[in-house]
Short mmCIF file of C-alpha atoms in Angstrom, two decimals:
data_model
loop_
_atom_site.label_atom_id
_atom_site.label_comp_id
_atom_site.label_asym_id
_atom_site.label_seq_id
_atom_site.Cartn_x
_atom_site.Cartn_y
_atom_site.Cartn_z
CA UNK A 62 -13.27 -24.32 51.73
CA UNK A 63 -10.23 -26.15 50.11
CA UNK A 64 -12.41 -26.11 46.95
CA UNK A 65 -12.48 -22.31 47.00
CA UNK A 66 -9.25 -22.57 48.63
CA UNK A 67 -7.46 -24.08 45.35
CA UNK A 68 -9.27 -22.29 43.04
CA UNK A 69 -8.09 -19.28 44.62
CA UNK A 70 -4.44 -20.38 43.73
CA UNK A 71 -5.14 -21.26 40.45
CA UNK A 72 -6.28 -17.83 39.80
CA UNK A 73 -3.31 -16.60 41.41
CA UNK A 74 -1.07 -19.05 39.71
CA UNK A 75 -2.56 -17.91 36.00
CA UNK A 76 -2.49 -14.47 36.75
CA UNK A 77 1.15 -14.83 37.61
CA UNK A 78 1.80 -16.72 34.52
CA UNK A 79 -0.01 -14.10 32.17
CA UNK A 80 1.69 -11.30 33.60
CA UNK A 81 5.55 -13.01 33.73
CA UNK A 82 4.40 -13.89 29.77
CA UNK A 83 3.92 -10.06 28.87
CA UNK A 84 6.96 -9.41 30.81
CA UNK A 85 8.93 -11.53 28.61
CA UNK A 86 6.82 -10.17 25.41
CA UNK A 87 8.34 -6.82 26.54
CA UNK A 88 11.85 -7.91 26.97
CA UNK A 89 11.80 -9.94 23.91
CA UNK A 90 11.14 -6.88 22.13
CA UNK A 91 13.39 -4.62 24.01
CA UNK A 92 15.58 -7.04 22.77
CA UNK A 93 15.11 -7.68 19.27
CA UNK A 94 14.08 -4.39 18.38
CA UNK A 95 15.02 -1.67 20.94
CA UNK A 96 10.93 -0.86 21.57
CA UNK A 97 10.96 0.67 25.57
CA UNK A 98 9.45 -1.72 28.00
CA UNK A 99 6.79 0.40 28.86
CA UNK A 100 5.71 1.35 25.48
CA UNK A 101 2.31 0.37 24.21
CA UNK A 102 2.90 0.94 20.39
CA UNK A 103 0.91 0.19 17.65
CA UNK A 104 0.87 0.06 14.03
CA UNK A 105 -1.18 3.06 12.97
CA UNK A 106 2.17 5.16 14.85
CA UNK A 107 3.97 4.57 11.80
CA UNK A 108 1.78 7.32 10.02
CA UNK A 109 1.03 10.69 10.95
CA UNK A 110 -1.24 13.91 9.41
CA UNK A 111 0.38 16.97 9.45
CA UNK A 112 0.64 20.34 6.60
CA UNK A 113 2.40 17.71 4.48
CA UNK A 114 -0.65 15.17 4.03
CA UNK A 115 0.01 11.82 5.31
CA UNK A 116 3.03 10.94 5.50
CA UNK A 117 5.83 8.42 7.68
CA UNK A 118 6.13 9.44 11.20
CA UNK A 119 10.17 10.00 11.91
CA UNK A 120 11.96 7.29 13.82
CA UNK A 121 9.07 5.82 14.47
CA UNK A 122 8.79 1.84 15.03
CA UNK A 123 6.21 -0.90 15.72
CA UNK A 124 8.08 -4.45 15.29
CA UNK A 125 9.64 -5.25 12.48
CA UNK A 126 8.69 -1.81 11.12
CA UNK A 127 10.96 0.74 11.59
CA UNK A 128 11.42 4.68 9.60
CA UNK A 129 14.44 7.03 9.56
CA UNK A 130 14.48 10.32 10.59
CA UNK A 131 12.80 11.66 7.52
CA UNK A 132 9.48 8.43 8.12
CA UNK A 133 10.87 6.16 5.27
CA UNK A 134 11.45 2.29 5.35
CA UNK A 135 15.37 2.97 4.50
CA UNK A 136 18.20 3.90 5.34
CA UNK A 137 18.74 7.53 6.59
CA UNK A 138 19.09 9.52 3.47
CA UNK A 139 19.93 13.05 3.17
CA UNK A 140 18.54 16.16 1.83
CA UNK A 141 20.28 16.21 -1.27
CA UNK A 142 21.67 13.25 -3.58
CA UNK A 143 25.26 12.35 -3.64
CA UNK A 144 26.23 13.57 -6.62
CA UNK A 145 27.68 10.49 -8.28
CA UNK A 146 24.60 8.46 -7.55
CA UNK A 147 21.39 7.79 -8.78
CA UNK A 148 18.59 8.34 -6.21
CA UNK A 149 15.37 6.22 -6.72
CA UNK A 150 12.03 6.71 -5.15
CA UNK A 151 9.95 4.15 -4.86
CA UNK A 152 5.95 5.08 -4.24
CA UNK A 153 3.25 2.85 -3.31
CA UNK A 154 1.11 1.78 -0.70
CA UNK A 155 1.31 -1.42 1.83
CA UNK A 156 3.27 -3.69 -1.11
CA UNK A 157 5.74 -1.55 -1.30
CA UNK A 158 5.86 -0.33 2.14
CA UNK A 159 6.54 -4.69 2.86
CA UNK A 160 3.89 -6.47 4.93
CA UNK A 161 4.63 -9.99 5.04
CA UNK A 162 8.21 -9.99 4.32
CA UNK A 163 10.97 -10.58 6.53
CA UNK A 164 12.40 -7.36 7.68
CA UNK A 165 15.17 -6.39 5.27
CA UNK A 166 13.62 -8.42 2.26
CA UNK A 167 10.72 -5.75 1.11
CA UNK A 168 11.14 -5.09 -2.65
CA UNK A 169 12.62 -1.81 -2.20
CA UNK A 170 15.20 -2.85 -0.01
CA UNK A 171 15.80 -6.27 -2.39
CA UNK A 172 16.07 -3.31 -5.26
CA UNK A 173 18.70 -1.71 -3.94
CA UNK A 174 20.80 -4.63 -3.40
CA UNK A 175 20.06 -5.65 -6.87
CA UNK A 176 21.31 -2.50 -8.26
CA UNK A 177 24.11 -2.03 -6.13
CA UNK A 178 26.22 -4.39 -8.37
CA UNK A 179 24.91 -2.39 -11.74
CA UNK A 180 26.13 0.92 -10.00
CA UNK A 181 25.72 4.03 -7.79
CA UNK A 182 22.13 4.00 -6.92
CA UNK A 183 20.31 5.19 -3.70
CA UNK A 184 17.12 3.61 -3.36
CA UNK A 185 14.27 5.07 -1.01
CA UNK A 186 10.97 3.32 0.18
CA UNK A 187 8.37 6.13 0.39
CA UNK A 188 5.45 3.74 0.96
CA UNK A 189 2.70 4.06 3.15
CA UNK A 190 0.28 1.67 3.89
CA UNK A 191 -3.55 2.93 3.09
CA UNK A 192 -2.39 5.59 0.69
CA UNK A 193 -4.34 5.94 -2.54
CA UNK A 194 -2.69 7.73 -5.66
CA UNK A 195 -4.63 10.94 -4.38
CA UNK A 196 -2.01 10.57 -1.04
CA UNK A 197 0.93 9.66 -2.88
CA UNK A 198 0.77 12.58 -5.33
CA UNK A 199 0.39 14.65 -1.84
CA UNK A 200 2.94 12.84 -0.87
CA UNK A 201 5.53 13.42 -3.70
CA UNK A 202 4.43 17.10 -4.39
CA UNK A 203 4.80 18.01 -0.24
CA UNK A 204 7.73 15.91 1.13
CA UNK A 205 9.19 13.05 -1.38
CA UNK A 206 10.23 15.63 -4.13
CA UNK A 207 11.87 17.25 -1.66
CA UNK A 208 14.88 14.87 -1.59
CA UNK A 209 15.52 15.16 -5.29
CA UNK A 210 15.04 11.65 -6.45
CA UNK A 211 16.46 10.97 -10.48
CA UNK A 212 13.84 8.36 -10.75
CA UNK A 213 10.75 7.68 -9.33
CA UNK A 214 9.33 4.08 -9.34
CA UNK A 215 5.33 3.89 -9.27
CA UNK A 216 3.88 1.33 -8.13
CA UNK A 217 -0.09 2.08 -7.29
CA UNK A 218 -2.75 -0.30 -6.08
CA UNK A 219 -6.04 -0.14 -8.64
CA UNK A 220 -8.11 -1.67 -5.37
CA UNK A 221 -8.84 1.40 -4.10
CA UNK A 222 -10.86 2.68 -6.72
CA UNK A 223 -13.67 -0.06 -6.11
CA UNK A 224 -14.34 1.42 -2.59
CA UNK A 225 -17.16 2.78 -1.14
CA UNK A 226 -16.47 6.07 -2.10
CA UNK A 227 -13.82 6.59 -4.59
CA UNK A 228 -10.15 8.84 -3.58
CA UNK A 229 -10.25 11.99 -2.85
CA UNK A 230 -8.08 14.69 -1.90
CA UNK A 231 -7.58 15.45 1.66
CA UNK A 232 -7.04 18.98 3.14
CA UNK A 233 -3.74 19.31 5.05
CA UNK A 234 -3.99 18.79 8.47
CA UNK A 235 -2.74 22.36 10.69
CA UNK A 236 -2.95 21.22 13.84
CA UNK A 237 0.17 19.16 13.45
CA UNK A 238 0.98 15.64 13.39
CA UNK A 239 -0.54 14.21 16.62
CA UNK A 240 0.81 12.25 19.67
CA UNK A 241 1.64 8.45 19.71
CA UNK A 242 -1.04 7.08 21.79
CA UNK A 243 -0.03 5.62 25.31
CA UNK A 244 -2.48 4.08 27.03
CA UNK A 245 -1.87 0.35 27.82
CA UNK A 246 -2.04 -2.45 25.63
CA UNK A 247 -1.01 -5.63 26.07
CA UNK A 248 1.38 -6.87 23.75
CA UNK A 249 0.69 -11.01 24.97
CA UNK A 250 -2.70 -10.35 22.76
CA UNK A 251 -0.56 -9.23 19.59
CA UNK A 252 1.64 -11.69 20.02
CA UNK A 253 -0.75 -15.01 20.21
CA UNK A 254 -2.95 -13.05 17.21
CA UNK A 255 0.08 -13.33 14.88
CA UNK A 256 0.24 -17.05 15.57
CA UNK A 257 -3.04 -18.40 16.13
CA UNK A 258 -4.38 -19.62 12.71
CA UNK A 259 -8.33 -19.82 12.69
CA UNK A 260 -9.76 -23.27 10.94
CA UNK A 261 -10.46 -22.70 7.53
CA UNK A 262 -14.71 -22.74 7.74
CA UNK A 263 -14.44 -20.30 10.68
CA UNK A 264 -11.79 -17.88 9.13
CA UNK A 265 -14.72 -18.33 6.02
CA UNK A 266 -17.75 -17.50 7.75
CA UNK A 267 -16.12 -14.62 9.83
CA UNK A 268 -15.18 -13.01 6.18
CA UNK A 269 -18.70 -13.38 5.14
CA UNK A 270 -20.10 -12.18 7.97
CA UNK A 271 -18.48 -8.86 7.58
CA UNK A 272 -19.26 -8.80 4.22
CA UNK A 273 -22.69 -9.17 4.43
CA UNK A 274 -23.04 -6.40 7.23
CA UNK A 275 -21.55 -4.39 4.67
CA UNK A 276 -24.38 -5.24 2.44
CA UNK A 277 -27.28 -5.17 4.65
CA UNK A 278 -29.61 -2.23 3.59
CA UNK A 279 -27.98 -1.55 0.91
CA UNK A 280 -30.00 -1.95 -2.73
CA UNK A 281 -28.89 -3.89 -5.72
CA UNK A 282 -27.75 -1.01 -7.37
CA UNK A 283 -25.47 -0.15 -4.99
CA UNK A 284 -23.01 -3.09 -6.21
CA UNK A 285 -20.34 -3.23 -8.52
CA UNK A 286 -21.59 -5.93 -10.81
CA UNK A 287 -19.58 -4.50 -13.92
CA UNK A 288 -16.65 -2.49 -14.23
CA UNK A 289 -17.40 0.91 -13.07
CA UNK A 290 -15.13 2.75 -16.04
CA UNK A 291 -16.04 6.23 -14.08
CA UNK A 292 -13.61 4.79 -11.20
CA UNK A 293 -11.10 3.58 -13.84
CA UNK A 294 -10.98 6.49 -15.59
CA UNK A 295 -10.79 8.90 -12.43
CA UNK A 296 -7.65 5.66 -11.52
CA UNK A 297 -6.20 6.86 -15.06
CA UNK A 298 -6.19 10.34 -13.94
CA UNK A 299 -5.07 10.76 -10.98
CA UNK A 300 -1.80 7.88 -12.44
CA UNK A 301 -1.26 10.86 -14.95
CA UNK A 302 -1.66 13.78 -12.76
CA UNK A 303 1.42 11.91 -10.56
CA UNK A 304 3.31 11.46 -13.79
CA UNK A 305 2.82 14.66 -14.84
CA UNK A 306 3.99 16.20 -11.38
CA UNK A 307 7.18 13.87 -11.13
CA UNK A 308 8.07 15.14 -14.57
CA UNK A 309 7.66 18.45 -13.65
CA UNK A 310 9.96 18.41 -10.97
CA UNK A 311 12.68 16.60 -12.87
CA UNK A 312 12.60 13.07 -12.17
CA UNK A 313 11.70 10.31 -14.43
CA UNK A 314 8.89 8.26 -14.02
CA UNK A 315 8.74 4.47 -13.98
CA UNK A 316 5.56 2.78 -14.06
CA UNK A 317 4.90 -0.74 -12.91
CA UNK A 318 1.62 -2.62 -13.02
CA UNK A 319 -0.04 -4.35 -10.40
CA UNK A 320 0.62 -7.61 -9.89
CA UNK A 321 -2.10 -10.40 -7.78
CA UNK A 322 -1.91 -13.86 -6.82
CA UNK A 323 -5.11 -14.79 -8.88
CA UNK A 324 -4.47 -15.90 -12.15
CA UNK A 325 -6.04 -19.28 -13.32
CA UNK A 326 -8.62 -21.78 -11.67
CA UNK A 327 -8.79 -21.63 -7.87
CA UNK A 328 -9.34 -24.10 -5.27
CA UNK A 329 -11.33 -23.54 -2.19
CA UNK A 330 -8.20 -22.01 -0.21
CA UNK A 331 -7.66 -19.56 -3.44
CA UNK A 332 -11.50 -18.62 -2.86
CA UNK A 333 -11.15 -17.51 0.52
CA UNK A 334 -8.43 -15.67 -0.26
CA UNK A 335 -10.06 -13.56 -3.36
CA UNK A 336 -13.17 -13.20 -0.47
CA UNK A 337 -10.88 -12.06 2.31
CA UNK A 338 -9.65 -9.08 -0.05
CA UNK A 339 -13.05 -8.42 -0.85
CA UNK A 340 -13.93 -7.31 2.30
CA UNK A 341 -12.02 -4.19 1.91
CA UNK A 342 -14.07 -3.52 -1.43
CA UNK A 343 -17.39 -5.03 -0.50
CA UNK A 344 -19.25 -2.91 -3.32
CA UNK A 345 -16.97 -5.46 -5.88
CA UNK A 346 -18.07 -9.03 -6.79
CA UNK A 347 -15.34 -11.06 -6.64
CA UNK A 348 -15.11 -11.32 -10.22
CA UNK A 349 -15.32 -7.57 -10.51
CA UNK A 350 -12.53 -6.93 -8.47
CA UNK A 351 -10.24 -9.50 -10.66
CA UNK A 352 -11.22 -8.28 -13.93
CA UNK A 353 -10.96 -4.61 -12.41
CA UNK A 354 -7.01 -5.24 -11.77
CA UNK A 355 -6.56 -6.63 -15.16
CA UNK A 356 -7.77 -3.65 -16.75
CA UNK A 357 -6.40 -1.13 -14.44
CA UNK A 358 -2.69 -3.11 -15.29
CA UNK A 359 -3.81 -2.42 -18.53
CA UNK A 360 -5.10 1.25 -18.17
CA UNK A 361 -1.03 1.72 -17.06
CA UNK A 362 0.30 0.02 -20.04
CA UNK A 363 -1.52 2.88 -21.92
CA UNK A 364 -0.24 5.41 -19.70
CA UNK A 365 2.97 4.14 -19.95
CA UNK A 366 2.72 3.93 -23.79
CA UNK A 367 1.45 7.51 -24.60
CA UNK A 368 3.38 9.93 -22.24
CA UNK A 369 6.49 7.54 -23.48
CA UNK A 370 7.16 6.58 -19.90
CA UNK A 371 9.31 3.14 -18.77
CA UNK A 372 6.86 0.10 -17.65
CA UNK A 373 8.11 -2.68 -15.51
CA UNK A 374 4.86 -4.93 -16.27
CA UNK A 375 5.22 -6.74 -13.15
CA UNK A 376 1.63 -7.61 -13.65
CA UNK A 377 2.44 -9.73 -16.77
CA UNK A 378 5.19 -11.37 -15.17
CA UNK A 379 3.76 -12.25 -11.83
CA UNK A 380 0.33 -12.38 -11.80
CA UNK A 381 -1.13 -15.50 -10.77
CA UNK A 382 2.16 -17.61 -9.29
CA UNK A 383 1.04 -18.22 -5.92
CA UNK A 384 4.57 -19.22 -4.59
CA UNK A 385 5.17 -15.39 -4.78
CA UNK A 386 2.36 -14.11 -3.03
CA UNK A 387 1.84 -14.22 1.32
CA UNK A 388 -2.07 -12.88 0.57
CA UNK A 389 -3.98 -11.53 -2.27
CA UNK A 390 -1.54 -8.73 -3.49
CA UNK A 391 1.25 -9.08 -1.20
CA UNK A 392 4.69 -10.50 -1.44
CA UNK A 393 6.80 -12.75 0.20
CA UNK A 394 10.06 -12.83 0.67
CA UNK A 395 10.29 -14.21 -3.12
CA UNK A 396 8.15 -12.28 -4.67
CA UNK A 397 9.43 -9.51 -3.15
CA UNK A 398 12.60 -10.43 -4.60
CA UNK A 399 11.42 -11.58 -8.26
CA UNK A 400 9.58 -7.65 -8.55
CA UNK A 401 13.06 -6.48 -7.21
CA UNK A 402 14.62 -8.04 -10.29
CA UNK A 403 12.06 -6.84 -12.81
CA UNK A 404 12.34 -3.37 -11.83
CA UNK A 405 15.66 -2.99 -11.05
CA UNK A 406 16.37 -4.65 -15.18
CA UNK A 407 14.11 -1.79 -16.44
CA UNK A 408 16.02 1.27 -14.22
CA UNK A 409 19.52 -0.45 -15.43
CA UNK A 410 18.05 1.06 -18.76
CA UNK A 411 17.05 4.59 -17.65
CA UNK A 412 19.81 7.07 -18.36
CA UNK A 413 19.67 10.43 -16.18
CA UNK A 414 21.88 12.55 -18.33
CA UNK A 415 23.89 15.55 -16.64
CA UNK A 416 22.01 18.98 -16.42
CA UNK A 417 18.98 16.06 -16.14
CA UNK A 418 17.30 18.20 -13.73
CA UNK A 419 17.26 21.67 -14.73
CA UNK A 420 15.84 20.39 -18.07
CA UNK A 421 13.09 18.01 -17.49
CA UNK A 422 11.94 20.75 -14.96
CA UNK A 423 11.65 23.04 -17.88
CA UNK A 424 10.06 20.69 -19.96
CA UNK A 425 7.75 19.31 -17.51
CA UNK A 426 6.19 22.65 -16.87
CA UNK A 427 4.93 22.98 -20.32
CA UNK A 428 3.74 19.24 -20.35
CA UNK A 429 1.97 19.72 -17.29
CA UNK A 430 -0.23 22.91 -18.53
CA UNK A 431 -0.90 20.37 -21.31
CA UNK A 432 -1.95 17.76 -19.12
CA UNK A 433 -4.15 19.63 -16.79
CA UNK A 434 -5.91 20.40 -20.09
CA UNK A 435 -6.27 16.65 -21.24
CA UNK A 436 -7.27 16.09 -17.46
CA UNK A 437 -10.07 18.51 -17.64
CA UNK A 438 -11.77 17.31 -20.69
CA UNK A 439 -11.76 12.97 -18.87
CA UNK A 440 -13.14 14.90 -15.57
CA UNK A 441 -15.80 16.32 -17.97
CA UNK A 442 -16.73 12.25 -19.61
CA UNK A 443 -16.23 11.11 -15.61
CA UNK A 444 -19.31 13.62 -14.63
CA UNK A 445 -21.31 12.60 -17.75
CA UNK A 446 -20.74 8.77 -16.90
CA UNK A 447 -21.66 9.66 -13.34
CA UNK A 448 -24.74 11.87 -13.94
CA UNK A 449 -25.97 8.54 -16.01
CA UNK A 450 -25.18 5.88 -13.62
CA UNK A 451 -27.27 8.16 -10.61
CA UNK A 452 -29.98 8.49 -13.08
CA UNK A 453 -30.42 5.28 -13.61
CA UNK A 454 -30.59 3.81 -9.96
CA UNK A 455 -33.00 4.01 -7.62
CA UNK A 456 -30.49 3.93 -4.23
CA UNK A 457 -27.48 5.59 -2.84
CA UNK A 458 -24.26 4.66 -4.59
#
């Protein structure tokens, strides 16, 4: 009995503890961030699917994330542009949307600082995390255009190209945006997650694990032991058809290549790394998936060069200095702040002269029934490429 007896009041004692330490997890936050103590949010509230596409879900917040009225990473921003200013877009997906930077220090919001001693400049972070080119040219055409941006800064992620099945375009959602889950979770869990480091050969052999689930079943053929220059060419269209539409509307398009922390020899710790991005890309060798961003950055150079569009080659500047990099692709609060400065040196450049608007809109229509016409004939080589590749394997893709 005073075995049982104790043991009983231990269990009390650490269910008292674990409860008064999500109580304080809950205040903390109340706190620091104004989140409602009996909120259970989570990260996948920052988005929502409505008639737009996907898009930023207004006002919404999930720790240090937070969106304005409109679901961008800025400041609230109205309709229209002040007229003295320049307004900048910036589109991409979870790099530019910030991931591992301190709140405040994203590259969007470093850009604006670093052009707010050039000038008049508004900058906006449109990013959304998960959101292929197909999305953001949804996204621009349905909501982002809508605020009348000058300049539009691109900055898309070639990875997604090497998935399972390559971007597509999604139907509009009608049903309307959807609710912000409520049921309970506890926010203790989150909390220890974000600072509980694995050991190295666990972290290692949980990556490959998933990785080779991913595999299992599938035949040889179903890898990715080249490039597969049907999903870099569909990557080159869909970068135009989102130049082409951003000229359309007026704005002027600024391209910037991708940048990635792999650049030279790699130790062990560089190894995991390149295999932990894999697993979002599992059809990619590892070597696939490096030479595939070096000749995507190189694919936008091209774009860049022959639609006569400004390039910030980030890619060329940053690639492979892992001081800059948190992960694979994404920055820390330096990097963040070195791809600031590269972009905002080529936008100090880029005139928007008055009546900017009106005419690029013009001229942009007739460029884009030109482009849908150079768009047709690469969707025509992109279904040759792909009738040969299925002829020529024996498995599902």
């Amino acid at each position: 009995m005073p075995l049982l007896r104790k043991c009983v009041w231990l269990g009390l004692l650490g269910l008292v503890g674990v409860i008064a330490a999500e109580v304080m997890a809950r205040v903390d936050d109340a706190v620091r961030s104004g989140t409602e103590m009996l909120a259970s949010p989570a990260y996948a509230d920052l988005t929502m699917q409505d008639s737009l596409g996907t898009r930023g879900r207004p006002f919404a917040q999930f720790e240090k994330w937070k969106l304005n009225g409109e679901g961008f990473r800025s400041q609230e921003v109205a309709l229209n542009p002040r007229p003295e200013c320049v307004r900048v877009a910036v589109m991409g997906a979870s790099e530019t949307f910030g991931y591992a930077e301190s709140p405040g220090k994203e590259y969007p919001a470093q850009l604006a600082d670093s052009l707010r001693h050039t000038g008049c400049y508004e900058v906006i972070n449109t990013g959304i995390t998960g959101l292929p080119t197909t999305g953001q040219i949804q996204l621009w055409e349905n909501w982002v255009s809508r605020f009348e941006p000058s300049v539009v800064v691109i900055y898309v992620s070639p990875a997604f190209y090497l998935s399972n099945e390559p971007p597509e375009f999604h139907s509009p959602n009608r049903g309307g945006p959807g609710v912000i889950s409520n049921s309970f979770a506890p926010r203790l869990v989150g909390r220890l997650k974000d600072r509980i480091d694995y050991p190295d050969f666990i972290q290692r052999r949980r990556v490959m694990r998933q990785i080779a689930n991913e595999l299992r079943g599938k035949p040889a053929t179903w890898l990715f032991h080249d490039i597969p220059d049907d999903r870099l060419a569909l990557f080159r269209l869909h970068l135009d058809s989102l130049v082409t539409s951003v000229r359309a509307r007026g704005a002027v398009p600024v391209l910037v290549t991708h940048a990635m922390r792999f650049g030279g020899p790699m130790n062990e710790a560089e190894q995991d790394l390149l295999r932990s991005w894999r697993r979002f890309s599992p059809r990619a060798t590892e070597a696939v998936l490096m030479e595939f961003e070096r000749r995507a950055a190189g694919t936008v150079r091209e774009e860049a060069r022959d639609r006569d569009v400004p390039l910030v080659d980030v890619a060329n500047v940053m690639t492979g200095h892992t001081g800059w990099f948190a992960d694979f692709s994404h920055f820390n609060d330096t990097g963040a702040g070195v791809i600031a400065g590269t972009i905002a040196r080529t936008l100090e450049q880029v005139r928007v002269p008055s009546g900017f608007v009106a005419s690029e809109a013009q001229h942009g229509a007739a460029e884009s029934r030109a482009s849908l016409a150079a768009n047709k004939t690469v969707r025509r080589s992109i279904a040759r490429a792909s009738s040969i590749k299925l002829a020529n394997r024996s498995g599902p893709r």
